[in-house]
């Protein structure tokens, strides 16, 4: 049994209760045991004291979209290295996408992931199970058995189910087990050979464009099917103005639909792609600045529920290619919070809204006890300095892959300490408390 | 000889020229108006070399030129080869087969390998947009883009401009109609950039399925009706249609395409009476152009081929023969 921990002199920010005030926090046996306004009310004997020095103390982040290469492509990322990167970025839980080799489409593989993560990963790994066998979009998987094995939701990862009939079956069946369906939106016939946002930039670059309709058409379909079946549905990631409008309308009629946005689509736009920078080749693609502004507004108005990193490690072999031939995806666990804080520093979004989309909202959608600073909740806690200046440098990347979309970016805001179930899993090198 | 530009362009080669301020020629987009005109002037001065009995101007003597073609192109490759040889360079041709499985995988490896052989210039054609620029970042010598995907084909645009100027005596103020598969054409993009920089009025003509998004920002006017688009045009530039790929998807059939977008005498009659007809080749006779037009008196297609050698000589000379480039 580890010693109790007191985090004092903190700016407690808890989006679940809209709290932002000075205070202290007591951790006992891996759970939050007490909260105090101002100074701590008595420190238990033998307790470890963390002096937050006025920095923000918030729930650890919950990242709803993370890829690794374990099993199958461990040279890209293992559960252990992804967890290291997560801890450094203040992410205490992440939903693991099922796109591995083999795919996570069977209870035995869910079980493998859970046991492997328990043995090697320093943060909470929440496996999503494939909703179709082999992620092929042809036959549904054993939802009930997958849930029993510990899958937190159903998702087809990078794949988008093309058949409305199959999706209807999946949604109907998932509703039996009250399972959340998370779905990536990409109409294959509209994406075609497209590799970036459709528009003048794609045209001048000689690259095939992906129209927004490749996202809005499957989203409109999904929302109708979700209404029909009553399933809990989460649009994995939206990227364009039209999708915000569709989600806004759907939410007027249903409380069981939600959506996420990749931090990349909030912080970057299509201009970052030029000239042929493959680390910015993403799915959905980076859209226009107008679309990015709509994403920010959607976040502010609550239409967009969740911000995730879309952490997708790819080795240089598949990224150092001509743009059209390179793989999609960028890592993001380590830069998620700092990139999100850009929106706060620019005055576009308040800190509470940004944090809510990475803590209490994903926790609610996934049905987790974490994501809040409440007595009895797991002590998944981060201490961060919202103003700490740093530059993203390849040499400092913790993840096993280097394909960051923020190479060389100046950031303001860094995680100083990360606790998972009351255990310190990361301390910043420049954090005075790190000496302890 | 028509010479509407700067004046003293009689001397071929680098003597008396300003150094060309780029290591590579990756696209028209990197060039300003002045640099474009400079290259056209240099190319014009190269024309006589190819017309004289002893076709040699050995400014590239001792230089190594590698033609690296990831996509077959007899015409462009031989044009670069002849241009290099007329300047006295040692020319090596490399054709790299790319299967769908291994496509692109070898690009950076190939670049490193070739770079180790100490070439002075690598001329690259690749099916992927941006691939030539990627390769240029991995080598220490000059790189010339001989066509990358649907992106750019800068020497084609230069040779087209030179051909037009030879025939029309000027470029500024002319109206050039570019007709065909704009969406997939690097020739169209490079020409729109180049002609736009020289105050030429540009029109693109194509069915909507072959017009890329945002094209109205690159062309002066956009037409889906070829007849309207050709009215008053000084130059009609036809593009090759990859009809095997387009049929049934981007166009319903070759015969329908030819009916509405093929250049025949009836449609050509709508252009100016002295309008010239161009095509970057290779042509699909009967798909985008009536054979009688292609081989007729208004066609300058063979002149384009001749100007191609002059332009490539000029570009090679500008990149390699300048003293400042040699020492760099």
XYZ file of C-alpha atoms in Angstrom:
764
model
C 0.000 0.000 0.000
C 1.586 3.236 -1.135
C 1.736 6.312 1.032
C -1.033 8.882 0.742
C -0.269 11.873 -1.475
C -1.240 15.459 -0.866
C -1.157 17.866 -3.775
C -1.172 21.318 -2.285
C -0.971 24.875 -3.544
C -2.837 23.840 -6.680
C -5.138 25.551 -9.123
C -7.782 22.849 -9.182
C -9.499 22.700 -12.568
C -12.229 20.091 -12.861
C -14.506 20.409 -15.879
C -16.938 17.819 -14.504
C -17.997 20.301 -11.835
C -16.921 23.496 -13.576
C -14.417 24.058 -10.793
C -11.460 26.410 -11.158
C -10.138 27.511 -7.773
C -7.098 27.246 -5.506
C -7.106 24.098 -3.461
C -5.545 20.867 -2.382
C -6.205 17.240 -3.101
C -5.655 14.053 -1.119
C -4.931 10.702 -2.732
C -5.236 7.476 -0.791
C -4.932 3.984 -2.217
C -4.923 5.170 -5.810
C -8.181 7.067 -5.441
C -9.044 10.677 -4.759
C -9.888 10.739 -1.063
C -10.485 14.387 -0.416
C -10.586 17.858 -1.903
C -10.077 21.073 -0.036
C -10.435 24.705 -0.883
C -7.279 26.620 -0.141
C -4.730 24.893 2.055
C -5.002 21.161 2.795
C -6.923 20.358 5.960
C -4.386 18.261 7.761
C -1.781 16.100 6.060
C -1.942 12.388 6.972
C 1.108 10.870 8.606
C 3.682 9.655 6.138
C 1.987 11.400 3.216
C 3.994 12.527 0.198
C 3.513 16.230 -0.406
C 3.508 17.616 -3.918
C 3.645 21.386 -3.981
C 1.962 22.340 -7.244
C 3.317 25.862 -6.961
C 0.049 27.342 -8.203
C 0.038 25.290 -11.385
C -3.080 23.632 -12.785
C -4.095 20.308 -11.276
C -6.632 18.593 -13.510
C -7.963 15.139 -14.290
C -5.619 13.121 -16.471
C -6.527 13.318 -20.150
C -8.563 10.598 -21.844
C -7.586 10.188 -25.488
C -10.249 8.430 -27.543
C -8.149 7.654 -30.624
C -4.711 6.055 -30.360
C -3.017 3.556 -32.644
C -0.003 1.420 -31.765
C 1.791 -1.361 -33.572
C 1.332 -4.051 -30.950
C 0.723 -6.733 -31.939
C 2.195 -6.922 -35.420
C 4.197 -3.744 -35.998
C 6.105 -3.252 -32.783
C 8.806 -1.262 -34.582
C 6.267 1.545 -34.916
C 4.998 1.558 -31.342
C 4.333 -0.855 -28.527
C 1.778 -0.490 -25.774
C 4.684 0.360 -23.471
C 6.129 3.100 -25.697
C 2.699 4.549 -26.435
C 2.046 4.638 -22.697
C 5.371 6.428 -22.112
C 4.389 9.016 -24.697
C 0.932 9.291 -23.164
C 2.320 9.846 -19.670
C 4.608 12.583 -20.992
C 1.612 14.240 -22.613
C -0.645 14.015 -19.568
C -2.813 11.288 -21.082
C -3.712 8.824 -18.324
C -6.117 6.692 -20.363
C -6.381 6.043 -24.044
C -8.721 4.108 -26.262
C -6.658 1.769 -28.369
C -7.849 1.396 -31.941
C -8.178 -2.203 -33.147
C -6.005 -1.729 -36.259
C -3.273 -4.165 -35.358
C -2.055 -7.385 -36.916
C -4.092 -9.366 -36.153
C -6.940 -6.922 -35.698
C -8.630 -6.740 -32.301
C -11.758 -8.533 -33.474
C -11.815 -11.441 -31.057
C -12.187 -11.703 -27.294
C -8.857 -13.465 -26.996
C -7.065 -10.513 -28.556
C -8.880 -8.053 -26.299
C -7.723 -10.177 -23.402
C -4.165 -10.165 -24.752
C -4.180 -6.377 -25.015
C -5.501 -5.939 -21.491
C -2.980 -8.326 -19.974
C -0.110 -6.987 -22.050
C -1.011 -3.416 -21.108
C -1.246 -4.318 -17.416
C 2.224 -5.817 -17.609
C 3.951 -3.148 -19.690
C 1.965 0.083 -19.982
C 2.114 2.790 -17.341
C -1.232 4.370 -18.253
C -4.706 2.890 -18.676
C -5.160 1.199 -22.043
C -8.797 0.805 -23.044
C -9.152 -1.507 -26.019
C -11.743 -0.784 -28.672
C -12.873 -3.881 -30.505
C -13.399 -4.075 -34.232
C -17.066 -4.021 -35.111
C -16.407 -6.104 -38.227
C -14.198 -9.145 -38.619
C -10.711 -8.262 -39.723
C -11.883 -4.626 -40.063
C -13.134 -5.644 -43.469
C -16.619 -4.185 -43.150
C -18.323 -7.418 -44.182
C -19.465 -9.322 -41.073
C -20.084 -8.120 -37.544
C -17.985 -9.414 -34.671
C -19.074 -10.991 -31.385
C -20.066 -7.815 -29.586
C -21.204 -9.523 -26.418
C -18.100 -11.633 -26.033
C -15.901 -8.659 -26.866
C -17.600 -6.617 -24.164
C -17.146 -9.410 -21.649
C -13.476 -9.557 -22.573
C -13.178 -5.874 -21.721
C -13.653 -3.874 -24.907
C -14.804 -0.340 -24.034
C -16.411 0.318 -27.394
C -16.678 -0.877 -30.972
C -14.695 0.869 -33.664
C -13.310 0.015 -37.046
C -10.293 2.245 -36.578
C -9.073 3.740 -39.832
C -11.731 1.882 -41.784
C -15.149 3.245 -42.574
C -18.020 0.829 -43.053
C -19.331 1.425 -46.559
C -22.477 -0.679 -46.444
C -25.444 1.040 -44.808
C -27.072 -2.354 -44.369
C -24.169 -3.772 -42.430
C -23.877 -0.657 -40.307
C -27.576 -0.885 -39.498
C -27.053 -4.464 -38.358
C -24.036 -3.485 -36.273
C -25.899 -0.610 -34.647
C -28.996 -2.686 -33.925
C -26.942 -5.444 -32.398
C -24.735 -3.052 -30.411
C -27.875 -1.487 -28.937
C -28.675 -4.900 -27.368
C -25.541 -4.672 -25.306
C -25.656 -0.888 -24.872
C -22.291 -0.686 -26.573
C -20.895 2.510 -28.026
C -20.151 2.486 -31.756
C -17.301 4.751 -32.781
C -17.104 5.273 -36.511
C -14.570 6.870 -38.833
C -16.256 8.664 -41.721
C -14.951 8.193 -45.228
C -17.018 7.320 -48.269
C -14.550 5.269 -50.265
C -16.046 6.153 -53.629
C -15.771 9.881 -52.897
C -12.325 9.680 -51.325
C -11.170 7.764 -54.404
C -7.499 8.468 -54.994
C -7.741 11.658 -52.947
C -4.885 12.477 -50.615
C -5.617 15.972 -49.312
C -8.448 18.479 -48.966
C -10.096 19.220 -52.273
C -9.494 22.764 -53.451
C -7.068 25.142 -55.085
C -4.129 23.925 -53.023
C -4.649 20.326 -54.110
C -5.072 21.486 -57.695
C -1.868 23.530 -57.782
C 0.008 20.703 -56.076
C -1.279 18.230 -58.632
C -2.752 16.101 -55.853
C -6.171 14.485 -55.913
C -8.620 16.124 -53.547
C -10.963 14.635 -50.972
C -14.270 16.520 -50.915
C -16.001 17.311 -47.619
C -18.920 15.235 -48.854
C -16.785 12.121 -48.379
C -17.365 12.819 -44.683
C -20.764 14.491 -44.541
C -22.586 11.870 -46.598
C -21.619 8.916 -44.352
C -22.214 11.098 -41.285
C -25.751 11.928 -42.410
C -26.359 8.231 -43.033
C -24.882 7.195 -39.677
C -26.973 9.716 -37.759
C -30.164 8.466 -39.384
C -29.292 4.872 -38.594
C -28.346 5.803 -35.034
C -31.744 7.460 -34.597
C -33.416 4.383 -36.022
C -31.653 1.969 -33.690
C -31.162 4.118 -30.593
C -27.535 3.003 -30.376
C -24.967 5.125 -28.610
C -23.026 6.536 -31.566
C -19.814 8.541 -31.671
C -18.594 10.019 -34.961
C -14.895 9.375 -34.457
C -13.665 12.549 -36.046
C -15.211 15.323 -38.030
C -13.267 17.877 -40.022
C -15.548 20.190 -41.975
C -18.258 22.781 -41.522
C -20.970 20.567 -42.976
C -20.371 17.910 -40.342
C -20.729 20.416 -37.515
C -24.111 21.383 -38.914
C -25.218 17.746 -39.163
C -24.131 17.037 -35.591
C -25.850 20.185 -34.298
C -29.139 19.082 -35.843
C -28.812 15.502 -34.650
C -28.149 16.592 -31.097
C -31.424 18.516 -31.042
C -33.233 15.193 -31.269
C -30.947 12.720 -29.555
C -28.828 12.613 -26.437
C -26.991 9.482 -27.499
C -24.913 10.845 -30.369
C -21.568 12.545 -29.978
C -18.518 13.364 -32.026
C -14.830 13.977 -31.780
C -12.231 16.049 -33.561
C -8.560 15.408 -33.971
C -6.332 18.058 -32.459
C -4.771 18.266 -35.914
C -8.029 19.527 -37.441
C -8.317 22.106 -34.647
C -4.747 23.373 -34.731
C -3.691 23.008 -38.368
C -5.120 23.552 -41.827
C -4.463 22.463 -45.409
C -1.809 25.126 -45.896
C 0.434 23.159 -43.553
C 0.581 20.366 -46.134
C 2.475 22.426 -48.694
C 4.854 21.488 -50.123
C 4.209 17.754 -49.968
C 4.873 17.378 -46.251
C 3.806 13.816 -45.633
C 3.642 14.202 -41.839
C 0.563 16.322 -42.555
C -1.064 13.623 -44.644
C -3.950 12.677 -42.410
C -7.390 11.110 -42.501
C -9.594 13.075 -42.425
C -7.374 15.496 -44.302
C -6.478 18.893 -42.930
C -9.210 21.151 -44.258
C -9.478 24.837 -45.086
C -9.024 27.569 -42.502
C -12.783 28.212 -42.670
C -13.399 24.583 -41.733
C -10.887 24.814 -38.887
C -12.718 27.880 -37.547
C -15.962 25.897 -37.667
C -14.298 23.136 -35.652
C -13.317 25.684 -33.012
C -16.848 27.096 -32.934
C -18.269 23.581 -32.721
C -16.078 22.893 -29.725
C -17.152 26.123 -28.047
C -20.846 25.485 -28.606
C -20.616 21.903 -27.355
C -21.510 20.340 -30.710
C -18.078 18.735 -30.702
C -17.673 16.636 -27.572
C -14.171 15.291 -27.672
C -10.672 16.310 -28.723
C -8.300 13.406 -29.359
C -4.746 13.067 -30.579
C -5.332 10.541 -33.410
C -1.886 9.281 -32.401
C -0.800 7.137 -35.340
C 2.856 6.117 -35.342
C 4.336 5.510 -38.801
C 7.963 4.772 -39.545
C 10.034 6.871 -41.901
C 9.966 4.151 -44.558
C 6.276 4.749 -45.207
C 6.422 8.511 -44.645
C 9.489 9.464 -46.702
C 7.643 8.875 -49.932
C 6.027 10.970 -52.608
C 2.929 12.477 -50.976
C 0.345 10.374 -52.772
C 2.182 7.176 -51.880
C 2.979 7.953 -48.243
C 0.972 6.521 -45.353
C -1.492 8.652 -43.457
C -1.229 9.597 -39.815
C 0.788 11.529 -37.251
C 1.758 10.890 -33.660
C 0.170 13.198 -31.119
C 0.021 11.905 -27.538
C 2.887 14.112 -26.368
C 1.619 17.265 -28.023
C -2.142 16.886 -27.450
C -2.416 19.174 -24.424
C 0.078 21.771 -25.646
C -1.564 21.972 -29.068
C -4.988 22.287 -27.441
C -3.686 25.063 -25.209
C -2.894 27.039 -28.363
C -6.631 27.563 -28.673
C -6.698 28.876 -25.111
C -3.729 31.205 -25.562
C -5.173 32.539 -28.811
C -8.330 33.457 -26.901
C -10.517 31.240 -29.079
C -11.589 28.758 -26.410
C -11.522 28.839 -22.611
C -9.407 26.400 -20.635
C -12.433 24.663 -19.097
C -13.959 23.848 -22.485
C -10.694 22.523 -23.876
C -10.084 20.326 -20.830
C -13.671 19.091 -20.709
C -13.274 17.710 -24.233
C -10.292 15.664 -23.071
C -11.497 14.611 -19.606
C -15.103 14.498 -18.425
C -16.804 14.302 -21.843
C -14.875 11.277 -23.090
C -15.347 9.707 -19.630
C -19.114 10.193 -19.884
C -19.246 8.826 -23.415
C -17.176 5.787 -22.491
C -18.773 5.316 -19.059
C -15.547 5.716 -17.106
C -15.165 6.699 -13.464
C -12.069 8.730 -14.307
C -11.920 12.109 -16.034
C -12.971 14.022 -12.927
C -11.555 15.155 -9.611
C -14.234 13.613 -7.397
C -13.846 11.748 -4.161
C -13.765 8.067 -4.999
C -12.582 8.600 -8.586
C -9.286 7.049 -9.689
C -6.360 9.304 -8.906
C -5.530 9.902 -12.577
C -4.235 13.412 -12.208
C -1.985 15.818 -14.062
C -0.118 18.891 -12.933
C 0.570 21.243 -15.798
C 2.006 24.667 -16.377
C -0.273 26.308 -18.959
C 2.426 28.804 -19.902
C 5.611 26.739 -19.994
C 7.402 27.501 -23.297
C 9.009 24.720 -25.293
C 9.778 23.704 -28.838
C 8.829 20.312 -30.252
C 12.102 18.642 -31.255
C 12.479 15.275 -32.863
C 15.218 14.274 -30.452
C 12.891 14.709 -27.462
C 10.080 12.558 -28.829
C 9.217 9.714 -26.483
C 7.101 7.768 -28.955
C 8.924 5.135 -30.961
C 7.915 6.846 -34.221
C 8.819 10.426 -35.142
C 6.053 11.443 -37.484
C 4.842 14.505 -35.599
C 2.879 17.220 -37.361
C 4.322 19.686 -34.844
C 8.049 19.312 -35.515
C 9.712 22.609 -34.632
C 6.468 24.115 -33.323
C 6.671 26.558 -30.449
C 4.380 25.439 -27.670
C 3.129 27.148 -24.562
C 2.091 24.759 -21.836
C 3.572 21.499 -20.615
C 2.739 18.653 -18.275
C 4.898 18.704 -15.132
C 3.680 15.537 -13.482
C 1.325 12.708 -14.339
C -0.247 10.350 -11.829
C -2.092 7.179 -12.746
C -4.035 5.629 -9.870
C -1.956 7.731 -7.516
C 1.334 6.510 -8.947
C 3.663 9.021 -10.551
C 4.320 7.933 -14.128
C 5.938 11.087 -15.483
C 7.812 14.047 -14.128
C 9.051 16.912 -16.280
C 12.827 17.414 -16.127
C 12.346 21.068 -15.199
C 9.712 20.493 -12.549
C 11.168 21.290 -9.132
C 8.973 18.662 -7.576
C 10.642 16.203 -9.901
C 13.578 15.980 -7.521
C 11.446 14.169 -4.989
C 13.433 35.802 -86.344
C 10.808 37.267 -84.074
C 12.224 38.688 -80.930
C 9.820 40.603 -78.809
C 11.803 40.525 -75.622
C 14.933 41.943 -74.198
C 17.101 42.476 -77.245
C 20.588 41.022 -77.239
C 19.756 37.365 -77.348
C 21.881 36.483 -80.308
C 24.627 34.722 -78.411
C 23.947 31.224 -77.253
C 25.500 29.828 -74.131
C 26.402 31.502 -70.917
C 28.675 34.255 -72.167
C 27.442 37.604 -70.972
C 24.489 36.129 -69.109
C 23.496 36.696 -65.521
C 23.789 33.574 -63.428
C 20.541 31.665 -63.150
C 19.489 31.989 -59.516
C 18.241 28.436 -58.876
C 20.036 25.130 -58.465
C 17.057 23.149 -59.750
C 14.164 23.610 -62.122
C 11.318 21.946 -60.248
C 8.425 23.967 -61.553
C 7.260 27.162 -63.188
C 5.920 28.195 -59.789
C 9.467 28.845 -58.575
C 10.189 31.288 -61.422
C 9.342 34.963 -61.641
C 8.435 36.718 -64.867
C 11.977 37.871 -65.409
C 13.450 34.405 -65.032
C 10.866 32.934 -67.379
C 11.661 35.484 -70.085
C 15.369 34.958 -69.511
C 14.992 31.208 -70.124
C 12.888 31.779 -73.225
C 15.505 34.208 -74.555
C 18.279 31.735 -73.840
C 16.300 29.015 -75.601
C 15.705 31.210 -78.604
C 19.432 31.724 -78.895
C 19.909 27.945 -78.852
C 17.670 27.339 -81.884
C 20.422 27.975 -84.495
C 22.743 25.428 -82.877
C 20.383 22.615 -83.783
C 19.943 23.926 -87.298
C 23.619 24.094 -88.183
C 25.503 21.130 -89.624
C 27.806 20.788 -86.632
C 25.289 20.719 -83.813
C 27.482 21.348 -80.827
C 28.006 24.052 -78.231
C 30.187 22.352 -75.674
C 29.367 24.394 -72.585
C 28.606 21.199 -70.634
C 31.739 19.371 -71.689
C 32.811 16.993 -68.935
C 29.443 17.134 -67.150
C 27.396 14.071 -66.327
C 23.666 14.127 -67.013
C 21.379 11.337 -65.836
C 17.889 10.964 -67.261
C 15.903 9.155 -64.589
C 12.476 8.222 -65.875
C 10.057 6.410 -63.587
C 7.430 6.726 -66.297
C 8.121 5.921 -69.934
C 8.380 8.892 -72.276
C 10.266 8.440 -75.510
C 9.803 12.003 -76.604
C 10.761 13.922 -73.484
C 13.606 11.589 -72.619
C 15.167 11.788 -76.082
C 14.682 15.553 -76.159
C 16.671 15.903 -72.909
C 19.228 13.410 -74.169
C 19.802 15.269 -77.424
C 19.893 18.618 -75.629
C 22.551 17.358 -73.235
C 24.636 15.789 -75.981
C 24.534 18.943 -78.108
C 25.988 20.777 -75.120
C 28.708 18.188 -74.778
C 27.462 16.440 -71.634
C 27.830 12.723 -70.954
C 24.254 11.463 -70.873
C 23.055 8.289 -69.188
C 19.474 7.098 -69.442
C 17.900 5.181 -66.581
C 14.408 3.812 -66.782
C 13.042 2.559 -63.519
C 10.152 0.179 -63.622
C 7.649 0.782 -60.873
C 5.213 -1.936 -60.067
C 2.135 -1.169 -58.017
C 3.638 -3.097 -55.124
C 6.987 -1.365 -54.962
C 6.008 2.030 -56.319
C 7.970 4.859 -54.788
C 9.818 2.609 -52.401
C 13.031 3.009 -54.279
C 12.874 6.752 -54.862
C 15.035 7.938 -51.986
C 17.342 4.934 -52.260
C 17.720 5.595 -55.960
C 18.477 9.244 -55.279
C 21.217 8.339 -52.803
C 22.729 5.814 -55.167
C 22.799 8.171 -58.121
C 24.083 11.013 -55.977
C 27.071 8.904 -55.030
C 28.002 8.720 -58.715
C 28.570 12.486 -58.682
C 26.292 13.535 -61.522
C 25.963 17.217 -62.374
C 22.299 17.076 -63.237
C 19.508 14.555 -62.842
C 16.436 14.880 -65.008
C 13.482 13.175 -63.404
C 10.064 12.101 -64.475
C 7.867 10.428 -61.863
C 4.181 9.488 -61.722
C 3.703 11.067 -58.266
C 3.244 14.807 -57.756
C 6.039 16.220 -55.619
C 8.333 13.225 -56.159
C 10.921 15.243 -58.081
C 11.097 17.827 -55.322
C 11.504 15.039 -52.761
C 14.345 13.561 -54.786
C 15.982 16.975 -55.177
C 16.216 17.242 -51.386
C 18.319 14.091 -51.274
C 20.935 14.878 -53.907
C 23.733 17.397 -54.195
C 23.352 18.224 -57.884
C 20.938 20.108 -60.094
C 17.562 18.474 -60.683
C 15.224 19.191 -63.571
C 11.590 18.191 -63.371
C 10.618 16.389 -66.563
C 7.078 15.918 -65.280
C 5.799 14.869 -61.842
C 2.320 13.414 -61.584
C -0.343 16.033 -62.241
C 1.847 18.765 -60.807
C 4.318 20.432 -63.187
C 6.199 19.991 -66.427
C 8.146 23.235 -66.623
C 10.197 22.622 -69.772
C 6.985 21.833 -71.662
C 5.506 25.199 -70.665
C 8.721 26.954 -71.659
C 8.835 25.262 -75.052
C 5.167 26.051 -75.619
C 5.802 29.715 -74.835
C 8.826 29.805 -77.110
C 6.830 28.198 -79.927
C 4.028 30.729 -79.509
C 6.464 33.630 -79.472
C 8.214 32.329 -82.571
C 4.905 32.188 -84.431
C 3.118 35.198 -82.991
C 6.041 37.488 -82.277
C 4.810 38.156 -78.765
C 3.140 36.587 -75.775
C 1.541 39.352 -73.711
C -2.020 40.099 -74.736
C -2.618 36.843 -76.601
C -5.472 34.513 -75.749
C -4.503 30.869 -75.256
C -7.214 28.218 -74.907
C -6.131 25.003 -73.194
C -8.551 22.202 -73.843
C -8.951 18.712 -72.456
C -8.067 16.801 -69.305
C -7.113 19.798 -67.157
C -7.643 17.843 -63.933
C -4.861 15.348 -64.576
C -2.542 17.514 -66.649
C 0.812 18.806 -65.449
C 1.183 20.479 -68.843
C -1.940 22.547 -68.175
C -0.761 23.595 -64.715
C 2.708 24.653 -65.824
C 1.301 26.482 -68.834
C -1.302 28.323 -66.765
C 1.363 29.462 -64.330
C 3.790 30.491 -67.030
C 1.329 32.203 -69.362
C -0.338 33.903 -66.414
C 3.010 35.354 -65.348
C 3.480 36.785 -68.853
C 0.088 38.538 -69.078
C -1.333 36.035 -71.522
C -5.104 35.543 -71.291
C -5.686 31.897 -70.488
C -8.822 29.863 -70.974
C -9.390 26.317 -69.876
C -11.992 24.239 -71.666
C -13.186 20.875 -70.384
C -16.215 18.990 -69.171
C -16.738 19.500 -65.452
C -15.439 16.028 -64.695
C -12.041 17.070 -66.036
C -11.860 20.465 -64.308
C -10.118 20.477 -60.911
C -11.434 22.510 -57.963
C -10.144 26.043 -57.794
C -9.066 26.174 -61.429
C -10.745 29.558 -61.846
C -7.945 30.985 -59.711
C -5.327 29.777 -62.211
C -7.019 30.567 -65.525
C -8.445 33.850 -66.764
C -11.646 32.123 -67.905
C -13.178 28.679 -67.543
C -15.424 27.132 -70.207
C -17.334 23.888 -70.406
C -18.538 24.740 -73.922
C -15.626 24.338 -76.289
C -17.214 26.447 -78.995
C -17.519 29.445 -76.713
C -14.071 28.840 -75.316
C -12.421 28.881 -78.727
C -13.988 32.140 -79.893
C -11.258 34.628 -80.660
C -8.439 32.422 -79.374
C -4.929 33.035 -80.793
C -3.645 29.668 -79.681
C -5.487 26.379 -79.221
C -3.581 24.008 -76.993
C -4.975 20.490 -76.927
C -4.175 18.041 -74.129
C -3.837 14.304 -74.298
C -6.790 12.446 -72.814
C -5.936 9.258 -70.982
C -9.055 7.763 -72.415
C -8.448 4.248 -71.159
C -8.659 5.630 -67.625
C -11.336 8.252 -68.183
C -13.901 6.317 -70.216
C -17.047 5.415 -68.326
C -16.096 7.507 -65.332
C -14.947 10.974 -66.294
C -16.346 10.857 -69.811
C -18.997 8.476 -71.101
C -17.171 7.489 -74.263
C -14.469 8.560 -76.668
C -16.978 9.339 -79.388
C -18.975 11.645 -77.140
C -15.773 13.324 -75.987
C -14.610 13.842 -79.534
C -17.979 15.275 -80.501
C -17.936 17.936 -77.807
C -14.259 18.411 -76.929
C -12.309 17.102 -79.913
C -10.689 19.726 -82.122
C -12.082 19.535 -85.630
C -12.256 22.049 -88.451
C -15.696 23.259 -87.479
C -14.698 24.136 -83.941
C -11.322 25.510 -84.966
C -13.136 27.913 -87.301
C -14.411 29.716 -84.201
C -10.890 30.665 -83.148
C -9.057 33.531 -84.794
C -8.284 32.887 -88.472
C -4.576 32.879 -87.709
C -4.889 30.725 -84.608
C -2.250 28.037 -84.197
C -2.842 24.525 -82.881
C -0.568 22.910 -80.306
C -0.357 19.540 -78.596
C 2.279 18.323 -76.110
C 2.127 14.825 -77.561
C 1.770 12.000 -77.832
C -1.521 12.618 -79.639
C -4.614 10.459 -79.698
C -5.748 11.194 -83.218
C -9.505 10.962 -83.370
C -9.879 11.255 -79.594
C -8.947 14.844 -78.823
C -7.938 16.019 -82.284
C -8.922 15.449 -85.913
C -5.896 13.981 -87.739
C -6.412 16.536 -90.514
C -5.951 19.356 -87.994
C -3.010 17.701 -86.285
C -1.166 17.376 -89.548
C -2.605 20.527 -91.119
C -1.083 23.917 -91.844
C -2.080 25.508 -88.553
C -0.510 22.802 -86.465
C 2.809 23.761 -84.848
C 3.198 20.398 -83.162
C 6.491 19.545 -84.855
C 7.860 22.996 -84.069
C 7.055 22.313 -80.423
C 9.311 19.289 -80.606
C 12.117 21.355 -82.126
C 11.688 24.122 -79.528
C 11.758 21.419 -76.874
C 15.390 20.668 -77.618
C 16.271 24.368 -77.592
C 14.514 24.937 -74.268
C 16.184 21.926 -72.655
C 19.566 23.062 -73.923
C 18.899 26.492 -72.451
C 17.798 25.102 -69.100
C 20.768 22.735 -68.858
C 23.099 25.545 -69.833
C 21.536 27.963 -67.350
C 21.725 25.490 -64.478
C 25.132 23.991 -65.190
C 27.298 26.277 -67.233
C 27.170 29.409 -65.128
C 30.428 30.007 -63.293
C 28.578 30.647 -60.056
C 26.814 27.310 -60.376
C 29.976 25.458 -61.227
C 31.708 26.587 -58.082
C 28.665 26.009 -55.883
